[in-house]
Coordinates of N, CA and C in Angstrom, one line a residue:
G1 N 0.8 -1.2 0.0 CA -0.1 0.0 0.0 C 0.9 1.2 0.0
F2 N 0.1 2.3 0.1 CA 0.8 3.7 0.1 C 1.9 3.8 1.2
R3 N 1.6 3.4 2.4 CA 2.4 3.5 3.6 C 3.8 2.6 3.3
N4 N 3.5 1.5 2.8 CA 4.7 0.7 2.5 C 5.6 1.2 1.4
T5 N 5.0 1.9 0.4 CA 5.7 2.6 -0.7 C 6.6 3.7 -0.1
V6 N 6.0 4.6 0.8 CA 6.5 5.7 1.5 C 7.8 5.3 2.2
H7 N 7.6 4.2 3.0 CA 8.6 3.8 3.9 C 9.9 3.1 3.0
K8 N 9.6 2.5 1.7 CA 10.8 2.0 0.8 C 11.5 3.2 0.5
F9 N 10.9 4.2 -0.1 CA 11.6 5.3 -0.5 C 12.3 6.2 0.3
Q10 N 11.5 6.2 1.8 CA 12.4 7.1 2.7 C 13.7 6.2 3.2
I11 N 13.5 4.9 3.1 CA 14.9 4.1 3.5 C 15.9 4.5 2.5
I12 N 15.5 4.4 1.2 CA 16.6 4.7 0.0 C 17.1 5.9 0.1
V13 N 16.2 7.0 0.4 CA 16.7 8.4 0.4 C 17.7 8.7 1.6
Q14 N 17.3 8.0 2.8 CA 18.2 8.1 4.0 C 19.6 7.4 3.7
L15 N 19.5 6.3 2.9 CA 20.8 5.6 2.7 C 21.5 6.6 1.6
L16 N 20.9 7.1 0.9 CA 21.7 7.9 -0.5 C 22.4 9.1 0.1
I17 N 21.8 9.7 1.3 CA 22.3 10.9 1.9 C 23.3 10.6 3.0
G18 N 23.6 9.3 3.2 CA 24.5 8.8 4.2 C 24.0 8.4 5.6
E19 N 23.0 8.3 5.7 CA 22.2 7.8 6.9 C 21.8 6.6 7.0
I20 N 21.7 5.9 8.2 CA 21.3 4.6 8.3 C 19.9 4.4 9.1
P21 N 19.0 4.0 8.4 CA 17.5 3.9 9.0 C 17.6 3.2 10.3
D22 N 16.6 3.6 11.2 CA 16.6 3.0 12.6 C 16.2 1.5 12.3
R23 N 16.7 0.4 13.0 CA 16.2 -0.8 13.1 C 14.6 -0.9 13.2
S24 N 13.9 -0.1 14.1 CA 12.8 -0.2 14.3 C 11.7 0.0 13.1
T25 N 12.3 0.6 11.9 CA 11.8 0.9 10.7 C 11.4 -0.3 10.0
F26 N 12.2 -1.4 10.1 CA 12.0 -2.6 9.5 C 11.1 -3.6 10.3
S27 N 10.7 -3.3 11.5 CA 10.0 -4.3 12.4 C 8.5 -3.7 12.7
Q28 N 8.1 -2.8 11.8 CA 6.7 -2.2 12.0 C 5.6 -3.3 11.6
K29 N 4.6 -3.4 12.4 CA 3.6 -4.5 12.1 C 3.0 -4.2 10.7
G30 N 2.9 -5.4 10.1 CA 2.3 -5.8 8.6 C 3.3 -5.1 7.6
M31 N 4.7 -4.8 8.1 CA 5.5 -4.3 6.9 C 6.9 -5.1 7.0
V32 N 6.9 -6.0 7.8 CA 8.4 -6.8 8.1 C 8.9 -7.4 6.7
E33 N 7.9 -8.2 6.2 CA 8.3 -8.9 5.1 C 8.5 -8.1 3.8
S34 N 7.7 -7.1 3.5 CA 7.8 -6.2 2.5 C 9.2 -5.4 2.7
L35 N 9.7 -5.0 3.9 CA 10.8 -4.3 3.9 C 12.2 -5.1 4.1
R36 N 11.9 -6.5 4.1 CA 13.1 -7.3 4.4 C 14.1 -7.1 3.4
P37 N 13.8 -7.0 2.1 CA 14.9 -6.9 1.0 C 15.6 -5.6 1.3
Y38 N 14.9 -4.4 1.6 CA 15.5 -3.2 2.0 C 16.3 -3.2 3.2
L39 N 16.0 -4.2 4.2 CA 16.9 -4.3 5.4 C 18.2 -5.0 4.9
H40 N 18.2 -5.9 4.2 CA 19.4 -6.6 3.7 C 20.3 -5.5 2.9
I41 N 19.7 -4.5 2.0 CA 20.3 -3.6 1.4 C 21.2 -2.6 2.5
T42 N 20.3 -2.4 3.5 CA 20.8 -1.3 4.5 C 21.8 -2.1 5.4
Q43 N 21.8 -3.3 5.6 CA 22.9 -4.0 6.4 C 24.4 -3.9 5.5
A44 N 24.1 -4.1 4.4 CA 25.3 -4.2 3.6 C 26.0 -2.7 3.3
V45 N 25.2 -1.7 3.4 CA 25.5 -0.4 3.2 C 26.1 0.0 4.5
R46 N 25.6 -0.4 5.6 CA 26.2 0.0 6.9 C 27.4 -0.5 7.2
V47 N 27.7 -1.9 6.9 CA 29.1 -2.4 7.2 C 30.0 -2.1 5.8
G48 N 29.4 -1.8 4.8 CA 30.5 -1.6 3.6 C 30.7 -2.8 3.0
D49 N 29.8 -3.6 2.8 CA 30.2 -5.2 2.4 C 29.4 -5.1 1.0
L50 N 30.5 -4.9 0.0 CA 29.9 -5.1 -1.5 C 29.5 -6.3 -1.8
T51 N 30.2 -7.4 -1.2 CA 29.6 -8.7 -1.7 C 28.2 -9.0 -1.1
A52 N 27.9 -8.4 0.1 CA 26.6 -8.6 0.5 C 25.5 -7.9 -0.1
F53 N 26.1 -6.7 -0.6 CA 25.2 -5.8 -1.4 C 24.8 -6.3 -2.8
H54 N 25.8 -6.9 -3.6 CA 25.7 -7.6 -4.7 C 24.6 -8.9 -4.6
K55 N 24.8 -9.6 -3.5 CA 23.9 -10.8 -3.2 C 22.5 -10.3 -3.0
A56 N 22.3 -9.3 -2.3 CA 20.9 -8.7 -1.9 C 20.4 -8.2 -3.2
M57 N 21.0 -7.6 -4.1 CA 20.6 -7.1 -5.4 C 20.2 -8.4 -6.4
Q58 N 20.9 -9.5 -6.4 CA 20.6 -10.5 -7.0 C 19.3 -11.1 -6.6
E59 N 19.1 -11.4 -5.2 CA 18.2 -12.1 -4.6 C 16.8 -11.2 -4.8
H60 N 16.9 -10.0 -4.6 CA 15.6 -9.2 -4.6 C 15.5 -8.1 -5.6
G61 N 16.3 -8.2 -6.7 CA 16.2 -7.4 -7.9 C 14.9 -7.3 -8.4
A62 N 14.2 -8.5 -8.5 CA 12.7 -8.4 -9.1 C 11.9 -7.6 -8.2
V63 N 12.1 -7.6 -7.0 CA 11.2 -6.9 -6.0 C 11.6 -5.3 -6.3
F64 N 12.8 -5.1 -6.2 CA 13.1 -3.5 -6.3 C 12.6 -3.0 -7.8
K65 N 12.9 -3.8 -8.8 CA 12.0 -3.5 -10.1 C 10.5 -3.2 -10.0
A66 N 10.1 -4.0 -9.4 CA 8.4 -3.9 -9.2 C 8.2 -2.9 -8.5
D67 N 8.9 -2.4 -7.4 CA 8.7 -1.3 -6.5 C 9.4 0.0 -7.2
K68 N 9.8 -0.1 -8.3 CA 10.5 1.0 -9.2 C 11.5 1.8 -8.3
T69 N 12.3 0.9 -7.5 CA 13.4 1.5 -6.9 C 14.6 1.0 -7.1
Y70 N 14.8 0.1 -8.2 CA 15.9 -0.5 -8.6 C 17.2 0.5 -9.0
S71 N 16.8 1.5 -9.8 CA 17.9 2.5 -10.3 C 18.3 3.2 -9.1
L72 N 17.7 3.5 -8.1 CA 18.1 4.3 -6.9 C 18.9 3.5 -6.2
I73 N 18.7 2.3 -5.9 CA 19.5 1.2 -5.2 C 20.8 0.9 -5.8
V74 N 20.7 0.8 -7.1 CA 22.2 0.7 -7.9 C 23.1 1.9 -7.3
R75 N 22.6 3.1 -7.2 CA 23.4 4.3 -6.9 C 24.1 4.1 -5.6
L76 N 23.5 3.2 -4.7 CA 23.9 2.9 -3.3 C 25.3 2.1 -3.4
R77 N 25.8 1.6 -4.5 CA 27.0 0.8 -4.6 C 28.1 1.8 -4.2
H78 N 28.0 2.9 -4.6 CA 29.2 4.0 -4.0 C 29.3 4.2 -2.7
N79 N 28.1 4.3 -2.1 CA 27.9 4.3 -0.5 C 28.8 3.2 0.1
V80 N 28.5 2.0 -0.2 CA 28.9 0.8 0.2 C 30.5 0.6 0.1
I81 N 31.0 1.2 -1.1 CA 32.3 1.2 -1.4 C 33.1 2.2 -0.5
K82 N 32.5 3.5 -0.2 CA 33.0 4.4 0.5 C 33.1 4.0 2.0
T83 N 32.1 3.3 2.4 CA 31.9 2.8 3.9 C 33.1 1.8 4.1
G84 N 33.1 0.8 3.1 CA 34.0 -0.2 3.2 C 35.5 0.3 3.4
L85 N 35.9 1.3 2.3 CA 37.2 2.0 2.4 C 37.4 2.7 3.6
K86 N 36.6 3.5 4.2 CA 36.8 4.0 5.4 C 37.1 3.1 6.5
K87 N 36.6 1.9 6.5 CA 37.0 0.9 7.6 C 38.3 0.5 7.4
I88 N 38.7 0.2 6.1 CA 40.0 -0.4 5.7 C 41.0 0.6 6.0
N89 N 40.8 1.9 5.8 CA 41.7 3.0 6.2 C 42.1 3.1 7.5
T90 N 40.9 2.9 8.4 CA 41.1 3.0 9.7 C 41.9 1.7 10.3
A91 N 41.6 0.6 9.8 CA 42.0 -0.7 10.3 C 43.6 -0.9 9.8
Y92 N 43.9 -0.3 8.8 CA 45.5 -0.5 8.3 C 46.2 0.7 8.1
S93 N 47.4 0.7 8.5 CA 48.3 2.0 8.3 C 48.7 1.9 6.9
A94 N 48.9 0.7 6.3 CA 49.4 0.8 4.8 C 48.9 -0.6 4.4
I95 N 48.3 -0.7 3.0 CA 47.8 -1.9 2.5 C 47.9 -1.7 0.9
T96 N 48.2 -2.9 0.4 CA 48.3 -2.9 -1.1 C 47.0 -2.8 -1.9
L97 N 47.0 -2.3 -3.0 CA 45.7 -2.0 -3.8 C 45.1 -3.4 -4.0
T98 N 45.9 -4.4 -4.2 CA 45.4 -5.7 -4.5 C 44.5 -6.3 -3.3
D99 N 45.0 -6.0 -2.1 CA 44.2 -6.5 -0.9 C 42.9 -5.6 -0.8
V100 N 43.1 -4.4 -1.0 CA 42.0 -3.5 -1.0 C 40.8 -4.0 -2.0
C101 N 41.4 -4.3 -3.3 CA 40.4 -4.9 -4.2 C 39.7 -6.1 -3.8
A102 N 40.5 -6.9 -3.0 CA 39.9 -8.2 -2.7 C 38.9 -8.0 -1.4
K103 N 39.3 -7.1 -0.6 CA 38.4 -6.9 0.6 C 37.1 -6.0 0.4
L104 N 37.2 -5.2 -0.9 CA 36.0 -4.7 -1.2 C 35.1 -5.3 -2.3
G105 N 35.8 -6.4 -2.8 CA 35.1 -7.2 -3.9 C 34.9 -6.4 -5.1
L106 N 36.0 -5.5 -5.5 CA 35.9 -4.8 -6.9 C 36.5 -5.6 -8.0
E107 N 36.2 -5.2 -9.0 CA 36.4 -5.8 -10.2 C 38.1 -5.9 -10.8
S108 N 38.7 -4.8 -10.4 CA 40.1 -4.9 -10.8 C 40.9 -3.9 -10.0
V109 N 42.3 -4.0 -9.9 CA 42.9 -3.1 -9.2 C 43.1 -1.7 -9.6
T110 N 42.9 -1.5 -10.9 CA 42.9 -0.4 -11.6 C 41.5 0.5 -11.2
D111 N 40.4 -0.3 -11.2 CA 39.3 0.4 -10.6 C 39.5 0.8 -9.2
T112 N 40.1 0.1 -8.5 CA 40.3 0.1 -7.0 C 41.1 1.3 -6.8
E113 N 42.3 1.5 -7.7 CA 43.0 2.8 -7.6 C 42.3 4.1 -8.0
F114 N 41.5 4.0 -8.9 CA 40.7 5.0 -9.4 C 39.8 5.7 -8.1
I115 N 39.1 4.3 -7.6 CA 38.1 4.7 -6.6 C 38.8 5.5 -5.4
I116 N 40.0 4.8 -4.9 CA 40.6 5.4 -3.7 C 41.1 6.7 -4.1
A117 N 41.8 7.1 -5.3 CA 42.1 8.5 -5.4 C 41.0 9.4 -5.6
K118 N 39.7 8.9 -5.8 CA 38.5 9.8 -6.0 C 38.3 10.3 -4.6
C119 N 38.2 9.1 -3.5 CA 37.9 9.4 -2.3 C 38.8 10.2 -1.4
I120 N 39.9 10.1 -1.8 CA 41.1 11.0 -1.2 C 40.8 12.4 -1.7
Q121 N 40.6 12.6 -2.9 CA 40.0 13.8 -3.4 C 39.0 14.7 -3.0
D122 N 37.9 13.6 -2.5 CA 36.7 14.3 -2.1 C 36.8 14.3 -0.5
G123 N 37.8 13.9 0.2 CA 38.0 14.0 1.6 C 37.2 12.9 2.4
V124 N 36.9 11.8 1.4 CA 36.2 10.7 2.1 C 37.1 10.0 3.1
I125 N 38.4 9.8 2.8 CA 39.5 9.1 3.7 C 40.7 10.1 3.6
D126 N 41.3 9.8 4.7 CA 42.7 10.8 4.9 C 43.8 9.7 4.6
A127 N 44.2 9.6 3.4 CA 45.3 8.9 3.2 C 46.2 9.3 1.9
T128 N 47.2 8.6 1.7 CA 48.2 8.7 0.5 C 48.3 7.5 -0.5
L129 N 48.2 7.8 -1.8 CA 48.1 6.8 -2.7 C 49.7 6.8 -3.5
D130 N 50.0 5.6 -3.5 CA 51.5 5.4 -4.1 C 51.3 4.6 -5.4
H131 N 51.4 5.1 -6.5 CA 51.0 4.4 -7.7 C 52.1 3.4 -8.1
E132 N 53.4 3.8 -7.9 CA 54.6 2.9 -8.1 C 54.5 1.7 -7.1
A133 N 54.3 1.9 -6.0 CA 54.4 0.9 -4.9 C 53.0 0.0 -5.1
Q134 N 52.0 0.7 -5.4 CA 50.5 0.2 -5.6 C 50.0 -0.3 -4.1
T135 N 50.3 1.0 -3.2 CA 49.9 0.9 -1.8 C 49.0 2.0 -1.5
M136 N 48.1 1.9 -0.5 CA 47.5 3.0 0.2 C 48.0 3.0 1.6
T137 N 48.4 4.4 2.0 CA 48.9 4.6 3.3 C 47.8 5.5 4.0
S138 N 47.5 5.0 5.2 CA 46.7 5.8 5.9 C 47.2 6.9 6.9
K139 N 46.4 8.1 6.9 CA 46.9 9.1 7.6 C 46.1 9.2 9.0
A140 N 45.1 8.4 8.9 CA 44.3 8.3 10.3 C 44.9 7.8 11.4
N141 N 45.8 6.8 11.3 CA 46.5 6.2 12.2 C 47.7 7.0 12.6
L142 N 48.1 8.0 12.1 CA 49.4 8.7 12.5 C 49.4 9.2 14.0
D143 N 50.4 8.9 14.6 CA 50.6 9.1 16.0 C 50.6 10.7 16.2
I144 N 49.8 11.4 16.7 CA 49.6 12.8 16.9 C 50.9 13.5 17.7
Y145 N 51.3 12.6 18.6 CA 52.2 13.1 19.4 C 53.8 13.1 18.7
T146 N 53.7 12.6 17.4 CA 55.0 12.8 16.7 C 54.9 14.1 15.8
T147 N 53.8 14.9 16.0 CA 53.6 16.1 15.1 C 53.6 17.3 16.2
S148 N 53.4 18.6 15.5 CA 53.6 19.7 16.3 C 52.1 20.0 16.9
E149 N 51.2 19.2 16.7 CA 50.0 19.5 17.1 C 49.7 19.8 18.6
P150 N 50.4 18.8 19.3 CA 50.4 19.1 21.0 C 50.8 20.4 21.4
Q151 N 52.0 20.6 20.7 CA 52.7 22.0 21.1 C 51.8 23.1 20.8
I152 N 51.0 23.1 19.6 CA 50.1 24.0 19.1 C 49.0 24.2 20.2
Q153 N 48.3 23.1 20.4 CA 47.3 23.1 21.5 C 47.6 23.9 22.8
L154 N 48.8 23.1 23.3 CA 49.3 23.8 24.7 C 49.7 25.3 24.7
H155 N 50.0 25.7 23.4 CA 50.4 27.2 23.3 C 49.0 27.9 23.4
K156 N 48.0 27.5 22.7 CA 46.6 28.0 22.8 C 46.0 28.0 24.0
R157 N 46.3 27.1 24.9 CA 45.7 27.0 26.2 C 46.5 27.8 27.1
V158 N 47.6 27.9 27.1 CA 48.6 28.8 27.9 C 48.3 30.3 27.6
A159 N 48.1 30.5 26.2 CA 47.8 31.9 25.9 C 46.3 32.3 26.4
F160 N 45.4 31.3 26.5 CA 44.1 31.7 27.0 C 43.9 31.9 28.7
C161 N 45.1 31.2 29.2 CA 45.1 31.3 30.5 C 45.7 32.6 31.0
L162 N 46.7 33.2 30.1 CA 47.3 34.2 30.4 C 46.4 35.7 30.2
D163 N 45.5 35.4 29.0 CA 44.6 36.4 28.7 C 43.5 36.5 29.7
M164 N 43.1 35.4 30.4 CA 42.1 35.3 31.5 C 42.7 36.0 32.6
H165 N 44.1 35.9 32.9 CA 44.7 36.6 34.0 C 44.8 37.9 33.7
N166 N 45.1 38.3 32.6 CA 45.4 39.8 32.4 C 43.8 40.5 32.4
Q167 N 42.9 39.9 32.0 CA 41.5 40.5 32.2 C 41.2 40.6 33.4
A168 N 41.4 39.6 34.3 CA 41.0 39.6 35.9 C 41.9 40.9 36.5
V169 N 43.1 41.0 36.2 CA 43.9 42.1 36.8 C 43.3 43.4 36.4
K170 N 42.9 43.5 35.1 CA 42.4 44.9 34.6 C 41.1 45.1 35.3
A171 N 40.3 44.1 35.5 CA 39.1 44.3 36.1 C 39.2 44.7 37.7
M172 N 40.2 44.0 38.4 CA 40.4 44.5 39.7 C 41.0 45.9 39.9
R173 N 41.7 46.4 38.8 CA 42.2 47.7 38.7 C 41.0 48.8 38.6
Y174 N 40.3 48.5 37.7 CA 39.1 49.1 37.3 C 38.1 49.4 38.6
A175 N 38.0 48.4 39.3 CA 37.2 48.4 40.6 C 37.9 49.4 41.5
E176 N 39.2 49.2 41.5 CA 39.9 50.2 42.6 C 39.8 51.8 42.1
N177 N 39.9 51.9 40.9 CA 39.9 53.3 40.4 C 38.4 53.7 40.7
A178 N 37.4 52.9 40.3 CA 35.9 53.4 40.5 C 35.9 53.8 42.0
K179 N 36.3 52.9 42.9 CA 36.0 53.3 44.3 C 36.9 54.5 44.8
T180 N 38.1 54.8 44.2 CA 38.7 56.0 44.5 C 37.9 57.2 43.9
E181 N 37.4 57.1 42.7 CA 36.5 58.2 42.0 C 35.3 58.5 43.0
W182 N 34.7 57.3 43.4 CA 33.5 57.5 44.3 C 33.9 58.1 45.5
E183 N 35.0 57.9 46.0 CA 35.3 58.5 47.3 C 35.6 59.9 47.2
S184 N 36.2 60.2 46.2 CA 36.7 61.8 45.7 C 35.5 62.4 45.5
A185 N 34.4 61.9 45.0 CA 33.2 62.6 44.6 C 32.4 62.9 46.0
E186 N 32.7 62.0 46.9 CA 31.9 62.1 48.2 C 32.5 63.0 48.8
E187 N 33.8 63.1 49.0 CA 34.5 64.1 49.4 C 34.3 65.6 49.1
R188 N 34.1 65.7 47.6 CA 33.9 66.8 47.1 C 32.4 67.4 47.4
R189 N 31.4 66.7 47.6 CA 30.3 67.0 48.0 C 30.3 67.5 49.4
E190 N 31.0 66.9 50.1 CA 31.1 67.2 51.6 C 31.7 68.7 51.7
R191 N 32.8 69.0 50.9 CA 33.4 70.3 50.9 C 32.4 71.4 50.4
L192 N 31.7 70.9 49.4 CA 30.8 72.0 48.9 C 29.7 72.3 49.8
K193 N 29.3 71.4 50.8 CA 28.4 71.4 51.7 C 28.6 72.4 52.7
Q194 N 30.1 72.1 53.1 CA 30.7 73.0 54.1 C 31.0 74.4 53.8
E195 N 31.3 74.5 52.7 CA 31.4 75.8 51.9 C 29.9 76.5 52.0
E196 N 28.9 75.8 51.6 CA 27.6 76.4 51.6 C 27.2 76.9 53.0
E197 N 27.4 76.0 53.8 CA 27.1 76.3 55.4 C 27.8 77.7 55.8
S198 N 29.0 77.7 55.4 CA 30.0 78.8 55.8 C 29.3 80.3 55.1
L199 N 29.0 80.1 53.9 CA 28.3 81.3 53.2 C 27.0 81.6 54.1
L200 N 26.2 80.7 54.4 CA 24.9 81.0 55.1 C 25.3 81.5 56.4
S201 N 26.4 81.0 57.1 CA 26.6 81.6 58.2 C 27.1 83.1 58.3
M202 N 28.0 83.3 57.2 CA 28.4 84.7 57.1 C 27.1 85.7 56.7
E203 N 26.3 85.3 55.9 CA 25.1 86.0 55.5 C 24.3 86.4 57.0
E204 N 24.1 85.6 57.8 CA 23.4 85.6 59.0 C 24.0 86.7 59.8
D205 N 25.4 86.7 59.9 CA 26.2 87.5 60.7 C 26.1 88.9 60.2
D206 N 26.0 89.0 58.7 CA 25.9 90.3 58.0 C 24.5 90.9 58.6
F207 N 23.5 90.3 58.7 CA 22.1 90.6 59.3 C 22.2 91.1 60.8

């Protein structure tokens, strides 16, 4: 029915924009069976398993075509590859393109190299590609303490603390000045009052 159709397209749209639908979406009453093929696709996308994705496409291809979602689901292949590549980049400091190809279930090493280069360019993964050595080296596993980043962060924190100290000192000085000005004004009023009283006293004496 209409509700089923809406949920199917909602699942696909979420996957296309990089979101993973909540598990409860697939366990709604009266929709478990109709959404099962989409659950298999979602699981493949979530773990970045291209083999599982192709298997789901083969098993449920007829269902997707009948639902008119087949062309959209085909586009999810890129999402599966990106997710798989992210996991490989995190797990390995360096890996050959042949191994990446095998792990992702891609057709050739040439395709693998092109896909990795595109993902690096798009900022999907933080890695370097060595065409001559046919390897991918991850930057994600770089020990941050071998870089100047800790020193930069320490400098920022020290500068922040010094600035806080200077601001506090300025505030304290301002408070002292304000108090002095207030006392001076009070004394001035007292002096004017005394002068006024003296004038009045002199006027009374004249009379």
